[in-house]
Tab-separated table of C-alpha atoms in Angstrom:
chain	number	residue	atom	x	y	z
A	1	UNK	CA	-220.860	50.881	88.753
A	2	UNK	CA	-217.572	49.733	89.789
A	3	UNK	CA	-216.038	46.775	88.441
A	4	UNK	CA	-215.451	43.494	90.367
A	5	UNK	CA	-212.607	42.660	91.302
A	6	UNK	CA	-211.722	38.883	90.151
A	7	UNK	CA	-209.066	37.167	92.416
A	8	UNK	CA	-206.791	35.143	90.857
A	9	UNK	CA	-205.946	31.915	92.992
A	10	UNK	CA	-202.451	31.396	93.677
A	11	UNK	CA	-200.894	28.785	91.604
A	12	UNK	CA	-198.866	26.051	93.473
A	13	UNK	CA	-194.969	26.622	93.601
A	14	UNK	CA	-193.210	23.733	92.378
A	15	UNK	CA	-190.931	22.276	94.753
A	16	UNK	CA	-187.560	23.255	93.543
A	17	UNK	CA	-185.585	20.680	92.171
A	18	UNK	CA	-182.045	19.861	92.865
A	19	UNK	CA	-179.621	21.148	90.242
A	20	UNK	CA	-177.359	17.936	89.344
A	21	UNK	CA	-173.578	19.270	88.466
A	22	UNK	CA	-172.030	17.545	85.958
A	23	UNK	CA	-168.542	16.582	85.660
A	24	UNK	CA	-168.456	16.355	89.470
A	25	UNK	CA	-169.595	12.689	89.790
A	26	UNK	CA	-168.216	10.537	92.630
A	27	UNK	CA	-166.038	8.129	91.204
A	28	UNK	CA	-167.388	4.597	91.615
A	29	UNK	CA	-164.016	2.568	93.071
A	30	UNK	CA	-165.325	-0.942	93.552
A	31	UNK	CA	-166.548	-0.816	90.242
A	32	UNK	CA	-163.776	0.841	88.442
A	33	UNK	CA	-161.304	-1.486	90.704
A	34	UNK	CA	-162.915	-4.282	89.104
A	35	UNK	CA	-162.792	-3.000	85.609
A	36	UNK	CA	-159.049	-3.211	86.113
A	37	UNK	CA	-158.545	-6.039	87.251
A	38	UNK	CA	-160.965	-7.593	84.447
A	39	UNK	CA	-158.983	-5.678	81.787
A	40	UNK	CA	-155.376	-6.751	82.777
A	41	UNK	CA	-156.826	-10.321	82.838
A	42	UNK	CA	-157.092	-10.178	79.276
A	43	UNK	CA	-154.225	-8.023	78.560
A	44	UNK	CA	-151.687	-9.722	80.261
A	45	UNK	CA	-152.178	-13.087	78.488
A	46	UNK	CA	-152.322	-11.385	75.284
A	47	UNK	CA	-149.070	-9.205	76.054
A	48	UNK	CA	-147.583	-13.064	77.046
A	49	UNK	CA	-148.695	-14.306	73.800
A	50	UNK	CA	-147.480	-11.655	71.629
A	51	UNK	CA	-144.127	-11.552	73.390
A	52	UNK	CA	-143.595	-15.291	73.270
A	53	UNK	CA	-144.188	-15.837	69.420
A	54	UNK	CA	-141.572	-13.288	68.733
A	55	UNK	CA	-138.741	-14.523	70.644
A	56	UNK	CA	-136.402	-17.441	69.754
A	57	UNK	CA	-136.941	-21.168	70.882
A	58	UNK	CA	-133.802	-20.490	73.512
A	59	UNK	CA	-135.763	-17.342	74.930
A	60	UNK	CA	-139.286	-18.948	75.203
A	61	UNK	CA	-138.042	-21.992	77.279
A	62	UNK	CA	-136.125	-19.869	79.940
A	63	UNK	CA	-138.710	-19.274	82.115
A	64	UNK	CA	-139.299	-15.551	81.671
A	65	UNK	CA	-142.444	-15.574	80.058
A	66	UNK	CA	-143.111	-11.346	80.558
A	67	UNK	CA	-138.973	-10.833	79.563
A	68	UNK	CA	-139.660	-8.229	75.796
A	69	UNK	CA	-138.098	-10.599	72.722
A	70	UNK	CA	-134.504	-9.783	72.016
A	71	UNK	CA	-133.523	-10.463	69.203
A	72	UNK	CA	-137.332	-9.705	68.087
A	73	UNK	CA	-137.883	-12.723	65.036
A	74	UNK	CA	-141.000	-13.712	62.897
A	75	UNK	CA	-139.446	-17.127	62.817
A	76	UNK	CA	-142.124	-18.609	64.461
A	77	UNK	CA	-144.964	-17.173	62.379
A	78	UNK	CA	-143.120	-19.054	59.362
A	79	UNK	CA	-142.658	-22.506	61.425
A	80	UNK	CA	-145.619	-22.500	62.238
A	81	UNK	CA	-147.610	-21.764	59.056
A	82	UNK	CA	-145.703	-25.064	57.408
A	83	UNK	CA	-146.533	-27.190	60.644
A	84	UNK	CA	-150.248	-26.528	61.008
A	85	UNK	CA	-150.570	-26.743	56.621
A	86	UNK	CA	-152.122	-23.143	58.318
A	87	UNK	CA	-153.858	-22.375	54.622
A	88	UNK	CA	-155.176	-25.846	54.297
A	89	UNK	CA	-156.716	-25.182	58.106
A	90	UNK	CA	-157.639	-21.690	57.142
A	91	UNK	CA	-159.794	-22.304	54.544
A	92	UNK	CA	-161.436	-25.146	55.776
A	93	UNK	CA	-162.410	-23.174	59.280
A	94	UNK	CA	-163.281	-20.461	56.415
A	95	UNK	CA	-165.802	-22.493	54.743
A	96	UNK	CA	-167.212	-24.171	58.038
A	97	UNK	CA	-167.769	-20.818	59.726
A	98	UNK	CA	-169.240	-19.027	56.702
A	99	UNK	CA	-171.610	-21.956	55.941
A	100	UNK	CA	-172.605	-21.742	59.495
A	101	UNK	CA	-173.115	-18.065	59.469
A	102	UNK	CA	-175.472	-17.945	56.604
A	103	UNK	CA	-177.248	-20.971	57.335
A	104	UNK	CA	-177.880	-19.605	61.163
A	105	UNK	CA	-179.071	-16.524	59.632
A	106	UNK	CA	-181.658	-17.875	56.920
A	107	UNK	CA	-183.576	-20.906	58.851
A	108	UNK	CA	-183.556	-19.264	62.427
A	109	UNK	CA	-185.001	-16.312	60.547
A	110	UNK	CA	-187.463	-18.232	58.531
A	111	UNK	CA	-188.702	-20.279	61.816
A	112	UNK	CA	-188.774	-17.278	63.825
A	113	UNK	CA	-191.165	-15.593	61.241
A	114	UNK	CA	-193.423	-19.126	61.200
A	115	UNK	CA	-193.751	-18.829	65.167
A	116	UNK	CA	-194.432	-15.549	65.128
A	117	UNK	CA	-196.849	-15.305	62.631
A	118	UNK	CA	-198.372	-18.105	63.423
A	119	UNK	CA	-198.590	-17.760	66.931
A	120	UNK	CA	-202.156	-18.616	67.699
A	121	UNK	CA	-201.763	-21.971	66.444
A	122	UNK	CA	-200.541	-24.803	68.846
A	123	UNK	CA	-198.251	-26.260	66.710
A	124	UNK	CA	-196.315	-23.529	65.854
A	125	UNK	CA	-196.481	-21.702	69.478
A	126	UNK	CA	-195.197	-25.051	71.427
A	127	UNK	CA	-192.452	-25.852	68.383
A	128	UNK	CA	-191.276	-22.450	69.758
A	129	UNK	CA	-191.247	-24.071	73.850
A	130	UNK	CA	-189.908	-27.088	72.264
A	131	UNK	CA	-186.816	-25.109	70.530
A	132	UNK	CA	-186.601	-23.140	74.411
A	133	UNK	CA	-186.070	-26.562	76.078
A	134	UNK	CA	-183.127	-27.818	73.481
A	135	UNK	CA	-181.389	-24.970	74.642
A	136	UNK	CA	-180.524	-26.805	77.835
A	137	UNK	CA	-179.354	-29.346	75.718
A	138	UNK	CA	-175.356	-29.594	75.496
A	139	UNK	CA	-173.448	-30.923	72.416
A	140	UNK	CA	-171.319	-33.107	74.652
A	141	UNK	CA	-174.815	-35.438	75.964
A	142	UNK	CA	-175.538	-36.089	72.501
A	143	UNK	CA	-171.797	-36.283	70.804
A	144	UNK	CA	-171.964	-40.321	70.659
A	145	UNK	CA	-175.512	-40.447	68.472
A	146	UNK	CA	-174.168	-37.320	66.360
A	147	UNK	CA	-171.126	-38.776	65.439
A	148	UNK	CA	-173.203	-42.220	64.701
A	149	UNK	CA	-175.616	-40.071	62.267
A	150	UNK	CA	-173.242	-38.213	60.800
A	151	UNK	CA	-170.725	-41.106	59.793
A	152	UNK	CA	-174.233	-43.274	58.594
A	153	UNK	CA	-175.162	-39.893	56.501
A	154	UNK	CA	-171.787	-39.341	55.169
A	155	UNK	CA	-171.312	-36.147	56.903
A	156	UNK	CA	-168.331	-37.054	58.910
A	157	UNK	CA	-166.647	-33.661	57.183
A	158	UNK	CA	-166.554	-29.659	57.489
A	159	UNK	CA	-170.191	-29.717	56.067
A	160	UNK	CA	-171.455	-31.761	58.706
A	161	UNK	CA	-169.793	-29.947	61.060
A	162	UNK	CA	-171.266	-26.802	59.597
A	163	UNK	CA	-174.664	-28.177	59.910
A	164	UNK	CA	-174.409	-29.387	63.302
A	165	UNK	CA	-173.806	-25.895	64.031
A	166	UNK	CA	-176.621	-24.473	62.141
A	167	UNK	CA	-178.642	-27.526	63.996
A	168	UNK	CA	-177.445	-26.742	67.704
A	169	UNK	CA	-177.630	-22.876	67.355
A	170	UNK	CA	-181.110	-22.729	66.199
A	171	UNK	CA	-182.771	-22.496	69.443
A	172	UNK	CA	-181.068	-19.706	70.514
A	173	UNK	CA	-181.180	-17.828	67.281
A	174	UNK	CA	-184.791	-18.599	66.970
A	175	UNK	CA	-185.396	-16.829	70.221
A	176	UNK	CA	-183.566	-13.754	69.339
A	177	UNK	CA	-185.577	-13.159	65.791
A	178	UNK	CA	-188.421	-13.756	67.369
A	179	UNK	CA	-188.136	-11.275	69.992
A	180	UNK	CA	-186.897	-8.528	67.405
A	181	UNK	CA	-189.720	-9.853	64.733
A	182	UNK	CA	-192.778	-8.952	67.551
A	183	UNK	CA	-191.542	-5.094	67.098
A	184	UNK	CA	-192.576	-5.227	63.495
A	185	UNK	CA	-195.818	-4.016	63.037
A	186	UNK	CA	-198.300	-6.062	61.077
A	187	UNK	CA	-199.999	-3.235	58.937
A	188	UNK	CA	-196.748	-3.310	56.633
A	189	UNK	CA	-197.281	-6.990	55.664
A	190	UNK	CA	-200.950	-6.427	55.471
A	191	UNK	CA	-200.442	-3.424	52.696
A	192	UNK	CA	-198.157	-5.304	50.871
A	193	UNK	CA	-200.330	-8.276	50.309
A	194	UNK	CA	-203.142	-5.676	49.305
A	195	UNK	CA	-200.453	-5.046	46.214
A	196	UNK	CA	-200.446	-8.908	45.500
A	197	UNK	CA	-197.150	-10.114	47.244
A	198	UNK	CA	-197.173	-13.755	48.489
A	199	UNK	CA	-195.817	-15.012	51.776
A	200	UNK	CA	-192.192	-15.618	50.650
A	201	UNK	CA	-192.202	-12.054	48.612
A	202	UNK	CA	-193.018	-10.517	51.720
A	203	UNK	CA	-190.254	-11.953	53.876
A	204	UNK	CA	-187.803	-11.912	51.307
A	205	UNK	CA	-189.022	-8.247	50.705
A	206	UNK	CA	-189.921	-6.929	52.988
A	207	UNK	CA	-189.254	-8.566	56.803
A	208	UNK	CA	-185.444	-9.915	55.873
A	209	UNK	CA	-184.502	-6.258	55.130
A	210	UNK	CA	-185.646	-5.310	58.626
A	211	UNK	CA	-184.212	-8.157	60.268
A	212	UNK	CA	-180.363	-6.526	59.264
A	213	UNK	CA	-179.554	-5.508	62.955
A	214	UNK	CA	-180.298	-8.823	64.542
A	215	UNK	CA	-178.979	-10.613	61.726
A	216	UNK	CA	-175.643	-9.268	62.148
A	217	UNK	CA	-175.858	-9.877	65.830
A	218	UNK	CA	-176.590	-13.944	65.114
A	219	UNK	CA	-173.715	-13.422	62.221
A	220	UNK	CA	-171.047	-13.014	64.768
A	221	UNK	CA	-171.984	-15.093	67.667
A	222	UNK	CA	-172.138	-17.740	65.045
A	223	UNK	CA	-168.760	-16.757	63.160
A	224	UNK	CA	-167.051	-16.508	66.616
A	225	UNK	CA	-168.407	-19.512	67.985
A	226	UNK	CA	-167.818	-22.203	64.556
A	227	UNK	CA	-164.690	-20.154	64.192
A	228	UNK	CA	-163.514	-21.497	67.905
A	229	UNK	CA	-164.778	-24.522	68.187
A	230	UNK	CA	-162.816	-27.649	68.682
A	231	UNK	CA	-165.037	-30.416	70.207
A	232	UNK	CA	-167.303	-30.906	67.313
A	233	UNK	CA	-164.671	-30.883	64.177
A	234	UNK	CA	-162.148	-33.041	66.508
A	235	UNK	CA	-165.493	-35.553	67.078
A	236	UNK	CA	-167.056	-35.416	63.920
A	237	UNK	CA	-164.544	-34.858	60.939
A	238	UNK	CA	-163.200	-38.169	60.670
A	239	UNK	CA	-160.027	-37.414	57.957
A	240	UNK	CA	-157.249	-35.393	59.777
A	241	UNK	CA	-156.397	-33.411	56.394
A	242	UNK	CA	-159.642	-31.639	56.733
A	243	UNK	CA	-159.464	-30.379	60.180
A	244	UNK	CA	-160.029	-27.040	61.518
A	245	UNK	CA	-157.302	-24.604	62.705
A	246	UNK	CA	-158.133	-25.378	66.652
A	247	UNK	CA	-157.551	-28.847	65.917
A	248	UNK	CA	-154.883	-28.615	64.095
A	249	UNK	CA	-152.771	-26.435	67.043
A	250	UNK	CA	-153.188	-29.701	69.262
A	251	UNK	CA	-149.505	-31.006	68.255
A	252	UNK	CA	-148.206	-28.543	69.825
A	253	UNK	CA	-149.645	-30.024	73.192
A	254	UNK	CA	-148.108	-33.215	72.319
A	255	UNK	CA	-145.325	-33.821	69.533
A	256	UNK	CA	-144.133	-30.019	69.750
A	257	UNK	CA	-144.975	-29.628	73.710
A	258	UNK	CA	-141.909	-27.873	73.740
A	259	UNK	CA	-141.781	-25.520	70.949
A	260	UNK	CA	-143.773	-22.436	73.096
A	261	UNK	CA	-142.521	-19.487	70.591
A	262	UNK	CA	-143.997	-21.423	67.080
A	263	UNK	CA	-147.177	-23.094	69.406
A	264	UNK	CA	-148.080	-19.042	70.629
A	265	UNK	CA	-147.815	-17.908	67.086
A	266	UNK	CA	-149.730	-20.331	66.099
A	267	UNK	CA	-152.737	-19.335	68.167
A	268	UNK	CA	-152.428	-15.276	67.280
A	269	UNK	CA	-152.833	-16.909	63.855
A	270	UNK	CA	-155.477	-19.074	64.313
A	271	UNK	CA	-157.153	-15.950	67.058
A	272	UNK	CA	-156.423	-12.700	64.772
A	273	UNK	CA	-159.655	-13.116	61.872
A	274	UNK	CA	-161.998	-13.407	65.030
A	275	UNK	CA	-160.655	-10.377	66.388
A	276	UNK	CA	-160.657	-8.447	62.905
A	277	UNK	CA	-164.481	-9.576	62.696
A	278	UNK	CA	-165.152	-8.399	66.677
A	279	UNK	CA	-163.287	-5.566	66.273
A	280	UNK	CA	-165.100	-4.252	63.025
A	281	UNK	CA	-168.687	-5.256	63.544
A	282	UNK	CA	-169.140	-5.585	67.655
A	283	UNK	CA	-171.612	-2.008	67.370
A	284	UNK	CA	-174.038	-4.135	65.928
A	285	UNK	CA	-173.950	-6.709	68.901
A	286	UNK	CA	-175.463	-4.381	71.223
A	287	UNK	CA	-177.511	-2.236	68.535
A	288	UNK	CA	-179.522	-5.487	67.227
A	289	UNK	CA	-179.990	-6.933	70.958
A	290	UNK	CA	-181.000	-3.559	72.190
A	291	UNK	CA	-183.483	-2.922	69.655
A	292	UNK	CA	-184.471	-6.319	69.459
A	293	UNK	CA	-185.362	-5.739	73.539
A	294	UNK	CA	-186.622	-2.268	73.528
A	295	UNK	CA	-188.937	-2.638	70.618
Protein backbone atom coordinates (compact mmCIF):
# COMPACT_ATOMS: atom_id res chain seq x y z
CA UNK A 1 0.00 0.00 0.00
CA UNK A 2 1.65 3.07 -1.03
CA UNK A 3 1.41 6.12 0.85
CA UNK A 4 -0.49 9.28 -0.27
CA UNK A 5 1.02 11.82 -1.23
CA UNK A 6 -0.25 15.13 0.71
CA UNK A 7 0.30 18.41 -1.30
CA UNK A 8 1.23 21.17 0.48
CA UNK A 9 -0.48 24.48 -0.87
CA UNK A 10 1.78 27.14 -1.73
CA UNK A 11 1.92 29.85 0.76
CA UNK A 12 1.47 33.47 -0.57
CA UNK A 13 4.81 35.47 -1.20
CA UNK A 14 4.75 38.62 0.52
CA UNK A 15 5.14 41.48 -1.63
CA UNK A 16 8.61 42.66 -1.01
CA UNK A 17 8.94 45.69 0.75
CA UNK A 18 11.06 48.62 -0.05
CA UNK A 19 14.28 48.78 1.95
CA UNK A 20 14.36 52.54 3.38
CA UNK A 21 18.28 53.74 3.55
CA UNK A 22 19.03 55.70 6.25
CA UNK A 23 21.24 58.57 6.45
CA UNK A 24 20.33 59.31 2.82
CA UNK A 25 17.22 61.48 3.50
CA UNK A 26 16.39 64.37 1.16
CA UNK A 27 16.99 67.40 2.92
CA UNK A 28 13.77 69.34 3.50
CA UNK A 29 14.88 73.20 2.27
CA UNK A 30 11.69 75.16 2.79
CA UNK A 31 11.55 73.85 6.06
CA UNK A 32 15.08 74.06 7.14
CA UNK A 33 15.13 77.69 5.29
CA UNK A 34 12.60 78.63 7.67
CA UNK A 35 14.22 77.25 10.72
CA UNK A 36 16.90 79.81 9.94
CA UNK A 37 15.38 82.46 9.48
CA UNK A 38 13.20 81.78 12.79
CA UNK A 39 16.46 81.17 14.71
CA UNK A 40 18.42 84.38 13.67
CA UNK A 41 15.18 86.24 14.62
CA UNK A 42 15.85 85.48 18.05
CA UNK A 43 19.51 85.51 17.95
CA UNK A 44 20.10 88.62 16.48
CA UNK A 45 18.14 90.68 19.06
CA UNK A 46 19.74 88.84 21.75
CA UNK A 47 23.38 89.28 20.17
CA UNK A 48 22.05 93.32 20.02
CA UNK A 49 21.18 93.15 23.56
CA UNK A 50 24.17 91.57 24.89
CA UNK A 51 26.44 93.81 22.86
CA UNK A 52 24.69 97.01 23.83
CA UNK A 53 24.76 96.55 27.74
CA UNK A 54 28.45 96.11 27.54
CA UNK A 55 29.50 99.08 25.73
CA UNK A 56 29.80 102.67 27.08
CA UNK A 57 26.94 105.36 26.95
CA UNK A 58 29.20 107.14 23.95
CA UNK A 59 29.20 103.68 22.00
CA UNK A 60 25.46 102.77 22.45
CA UNK A 61 24.18 106.17 21.07
CA UNK A 62 26.32 106.08 17.81
CA UNK A 63 24.18 104.31 15.80
CA UNK A 64 26.00 101.01 15.38
CA UNK A 65 23.90 98.86 17.24
CA UNK A 66 25.76 95.25 15.79
CA UNK A 67 29.50 97.29 16.24
CA UNK A 68 31.33 94.34 19.31
CA UNK A 69 31.84 96.73 22.71
CA UNK A 70 35.27 98.24 22.86
CA UNK A 71 36.27 99.00 25.65
CA UNK A 72 34.00 95.89 26.90
CA UNK A 73 32.47 97.47 30.63
CA UNK A 74 29.95 96.01 33.22
CA UNK A 75 29.17 99.60 33.98
CA UNK A 76 25.84 99.30 33.01
CA UNK A 77 24.94 96.15 34.93
CA UNK A 78 25.94 98.34 38.13
CA UNK A 79 23.82 101.57 36.93
CA UNK A 80 21.34 99.84 36.42
CA UNK A 81 20.93 97.60 39.50
CA UNK A 82 20.84 101.11 41.72
CA UNK A 83 18.22 102.67 39.19
CA UNK A 84 15.64 99.90 39.02
CA UNK A 85 16.24 99.28 43.34
CA UNK A 86 16.77 95.76 40.97
CA UNK A 87 16.70 93.60 44.51
CA UNK A 88 13.70 95.41 45.79
CA UNK A 89 12.05 94.46 42.10
CA UNK A 90 13.60 91.06 42.27
CA UNK A 91 12.14 89.84 45.12
CA UNK A 92 8.92 91.18 44.78
CA UNK A 93 8.54 89.52 41.01
CA UNK A 94 10.09 86.51 43.20
CA UNK A 95 7.31 86.28 45.54
CA UNK A 96 4.49 87.14 42.90
CA UNK A 97 5.65 84.44 40.50
CA UNK A 98 6.23 81.73 43.13
CA UNK A 99 2.84 82.42 44.79
CA UNK A 100 1.40 82.11 41.40
CA UNK A 101 3.17 78.95 40.58
CA UNK A 102 2.04 77.01 43.54
CA UNK A 103 -1.28 78.34 43.73
CA UNK A 104 -1.82 77.41 39.76
CA UNK A 105 -0.60 74.09 40.60
CA UNK A 106 -2.80 73.16 43.79
CA UNK A 107 -6.50 74.57 42.84
CA UNK A 108 -6.32 73.79 38.99
CA UNK A 109 -5.29 70.36 40.22
CA UNK A 110 -7.88 70.04 42.86
CA UNK A 111 -10.78 71.29 40.30
CA UNK A 112 -9.52 69.20 37.64
CA UNK A 113 -9.82 66.07 39.95
CA UNK A 114 -13.64 67.39 41.06
CA UNK A 115 -14.61 67.49 37.19
CA UNK A 116 -13.20 64.53 36.49
CA UNK A 117 -14.38 62.50 39.07
CA UNK A 118 -17.39 63.82 39.12
CA UNK A 119 -18.13 63.89 35.67
CA UNK A 120 -21.58 62.44 35.47
CA UNK A 121 -22.97 65.11 37.46
CA UNK A 122 -24.22 68.37 35.72
CA UNK A 123 -22.82 70.63 37.92
CA UNK A 124 -19.51 69.62 37.90
CA UNK A 125 -19.38 68.59 33.98
CA UNK A 126 -20.78 72.23 32.79
CA UNK A 127 -18.44 74.15 35.67
CA UNK A 128 -15.83 72.44 33.40
CA UNK A 129 -17.67 74.26 29.84
CA UNK A 130 -18.05 77.20 31.98
CA UNK A 131 -14.09 77.36 32.89
CA UNK A 132 -13.64 76.50 28.64
CA UNK A 133 -15.60 79.70 27.81
CA UNK A 134 -13.47 82.14 30.35
CA UNK A 135 -10.71 81.18 28.38
CA UNK A 136 -11.82 83.57 25.66
CA UNK A 137 -11.93 85.97 28.21
CA UNK A 138 -8.92 88.62 28.12
CA UNK A 139 -7.53 90.41 31.23
CA UNK A 140 -7.66 93.72 29.41
CA UNK A 141 -12.04 93.53 29.03
CA UNK A 142 -12.21 93.11 32.60
CA UNK A 143 -9.04 95.36 33.94
CA UNK A 144 -11.51 98.35 35.08
CA UNK A 145 -13.85 95.95 37.55
CA UNK A 146 -10.50 94.09 38.70
CA UNK A 147 -8.78 96.98 39.66
CA UNK A 148 -12.26 98.25 41.41
CA UNK A 149 -12.33 94.76 43.46
CA UNK A 150 -9.06 94.61 44.20
CA UNK A 151 -8.58 98.27 45.64
CA UNK A 152 -12.32 97.60 47.65
CA UNK A 153 -10.59 94.13 48.94
CA UNK A 154 -7.34 95.63 49.78
CA UNK A 155 -5.48 93.69 47.28
CA UNK A 156 -4.14 96.51 45.29
CA UNK A 157 -0.45 94.71 45.97
CA UNK A 158 1.90 91.72 44.70
CA UNK A 159 -0.64 89.31 46.42
CA UNK A 160 -3.42 90.46 44.49
CA UNK A 161 -1.58 90.40 41.62
CA UNK A 162 -0.56 86.87 42.41
CA UNK A 163 -4.08 85.86 42.76
CA UNK A 164 -5.34 87.41 39.75
CA UNK A 165 -2.99 85.18 38.14
CA UNK A 166 -3.92 82.08 39.88
CA UNK A 167 -7.70 83.43 39.02
CA UNK A 168 -7.13 84.07 35.14
CA UNK A 169 -4.93 80.92 34.56
CA UNK A 170 -7.29 78.49 35.96
CA UNK A 171 -9.17 77.72 32.93
CA UNK A 172 -6.45 76.76 31.06
CA UNK A 173 -4.71 74.81 33.73
CA UNK A 174 -7.90 73.12 34.55
CA UNK A 175 -8.06 71.81 31.04
CA UNK A 176 -4.63 70.46 30.98
CA UNK A 177 -5.05 68.27 34.44
CA UNK A 178 -7.97 67.18 33.33
CA UNK A 179 -6.87 65.79 30.17
CA UNK A 180 -3.72 64.10 31.88
CA UNK A 181 -6.10 63.01 35.05
CA UNK A 182 -8.58 60.79 32.39
CA UNK A 183 -5.25 58.52 31.78
CA UNK A 184 -5.33 57.49 35.39
CA UNK A 185 -7.04 54.48 35.84
CA UNK A 186 -9.73 54.26 38.46
CA UNK A 187 -8.92 50.73 39.99
CA UNK A 188 -5.92 52.50 41.93
CA UNK A 189 -8.28 54.88 43.81
CA UNK A 190 -10.76 52.14 44.21
CA UNK A 191 -7.98 49.76 46.11
CA UNK A 192 -6.90 52.39 48.11
CA UNK A 193 -10.21 53.26 49.58
CA UNK A 194 -10.65 49.37 50.18
CA UNK A 195 -7.50 50.14 52.76
CA UNK A 196 -9.60 53.03 54.39
CA UNK A 197 -8.14 56.24 52.69
CA UNK A 198 -10.57 59.20 52.38
CA UNK A 199 -10.99 61.46 49.38
CA UNK A 200 -8.27 64.03 50.28
CA UNK A 201 -5.73 61.00 51.38
CA UNK A 202 -6.16 59.72 48.08
CA UNK A 203 -5.33 62.84 46.09
CA UNK A 204 -2.83 63.98 48.33
CA UNK A 205 -1.49 60.32 48.14
CA UNK A 206 -1.92 59.05 45.70
CA UNK A 207 -3.21 61.24 42.35
CA UNK A 208 -0.83 64.52 43.22
CA UNK A 209 2.21 62.18 42.96
CA UNK A 210 1.10 61.21 39.46
CA UNK A 211 0.18 64.52 38.43
CA UNK A 212 4.35 65.52 38.65
CA UNK A 213 4.76 65.73 34.76
CA UNK A 214 1.88 68.04 34.11
CA UNK A 215 2.48 69.86 37.14
CA UNK A 216 5.77 70.95 36.09
CA UNK A 217 4.43 71.78 32.70
CA UNK A 218 1.63 74.37 34.45
CA UNK A 219 4.81 75.37 36.85
CA UNK A 220 6.56 77.05 34.04
CA UNK A 221 3.97 78.47 31.84
CA UNK A 222 2.88 80.06 35.03
CA UNK A 223 6.50 81.15 36.29
CA UNK A 224 7.21 82.48 32.74
CA UNK A 225 4.08 84.14 32.27
CA UNK A 226 3.72 86.12 36.18
CA UNK A 227 7.44 86.44 35.74
CA UNK A 228 6.74 88.70 32.37
CA UNK A 229 3.92 90.29 32.95
CA UNK A 230 3.50 93.99 33.05
CA UNK A 231 -0.20 94.95 32.46
CA UNK A 232 -1.60 93.53 35.59
CA UNK A 233 1.16 94.73 38.36
CA UNK A 234 1.33 98.28 36.40
CA UNK A 235 -2.87 98.21 36.77
CA UNK A 236 -3.30 96.71 39.93
CA UNK A 237 -0.36 97.44 42.44
CA UNK A 238 -1.20 100.80 43.38
CA UNK A 239 2.32 101.82 45.52
CA UNK A 240 5.26 102.23 43.02
CA UNK A 241 7.84 100.78 45.72
CA UNK A 242 6.28 97.44 45.27
CA UNK A 243 6.40 97.04 41.61
CA UNK A 244 7.62 94.29 39.56
CA UNK A 245 10.91 94.26 37.57
CA UNK A 246 8.93 94.87 34.03
CA UNK A 247 7.50 97.82 35.53
CA UNK A 248 10.12 99.05 36.98
CA UNK A 249 12.39 99.07 33.41
CA UNK A 250 9.65 101.64 32.10
CA UNK A 251 11.98 104.80 33.04
CA UNK A 252 14.08 103.91 30.81
CA UNK A 253 11.34 104.61 28.05
CA UNK A 254 10.86 107.91 29.52
CA UNK A 255 13.29 109.74 32.10
CA UNK A 256 16.40 107.57 30.86
CA UNK A 257 15.09 107.28 27.02
CA UNK A 258 18.50 107.83 26.28
CA UNK A 259 20.61 105.72 28.39
CA UNK A 260 20.39 102.39 25.75
CA UNK A 261 23.65 100.56 27.34
CA UNK A 262 22.15 100.66 31.34
CA UNK A 263 18.18 100.29 29.79
CA UNK A 264 19.58 96.76 27.71
CA UNK A 265 21.24 95.58 30.83
CA UNK A 266 18.55 96.13 32.55
CA UNK A 267 16.34 93.77 30.59
CA UNK A 268 19.16 90.71 30.43
CA UNK A 269 18.65 91.25 34.18
CA UNK A 270 15.22 91.34 34.51
CA UNK A 271 15.14 88.26 31.25
CA UNK A 272 18.12 85.90 32.60
CA UNK A 273 16.01 83.82 35.80
CA UNK A 274 13.31 83.02 33.04
CA UNK A 275 15.84 81.69 30.87
CA UNK A 276 17.74 79.73 33.77
CA UNK A 277 14.15 78.20 34.60
CA UNK A 278 13.43 77.41 30.53
CA UNK A 279 16.64 76.33 30.06
CA UNK A 280 16.73 73.75 33.04
CA UNK A 281 13.23 72.37 33.12
CA UNK A 282 11.77 72.89 29.27
CA UNK A 283 12.01 68.56 28.91
CA UNK A 284 9.19 68.50 31.05
CA UNK A 285 7.09 70.94 28.79
CA UNK A 286 6.76 68.51 26.12
CA UNK A 287 7.03 65.22 28.39
CA UNK A 288 3.84 66.31 30.63
CA UNK A 289 1.80 67.63 27.42
CA UNK A 290 2.72 64.57 25.51
CA UNK A 291 1.73 62.19 28.03
CA UNK A 292 -0.99 64.17 29.14
CA UNK A 293 -2.25 63.72 25.14
CA UNK A 294 -1.19 60.26 24.43
CA UNK A 295 -2.56 58.71 27.54
Amino acid sequence: MSNATRTIPAQPVAPARRRIRTGHERTNWPATAVLIVCTLAVLVPLYVTVSMALKTTGQAVDGNAFSLPSPLTFDSFTQAWTLTNFPRGFMISVFISVTAVIGEIVVSALAAYAIVRNWDRRLFRWSFFYLLAAMFIPFPVVALPQIQLTGMAGLDNPLGVAILHIVFALAFNTMLFTAFLRSIPLELEESMRMDGAGTWQVFWRLIFPLLGPMSATVGIFAFIASWNDFMMPSLIISDPELQTIPVLQKMFQTQFSNSYNVAFASYLMAMAPAIVVYLFTQRWVMSGLTQGAVK
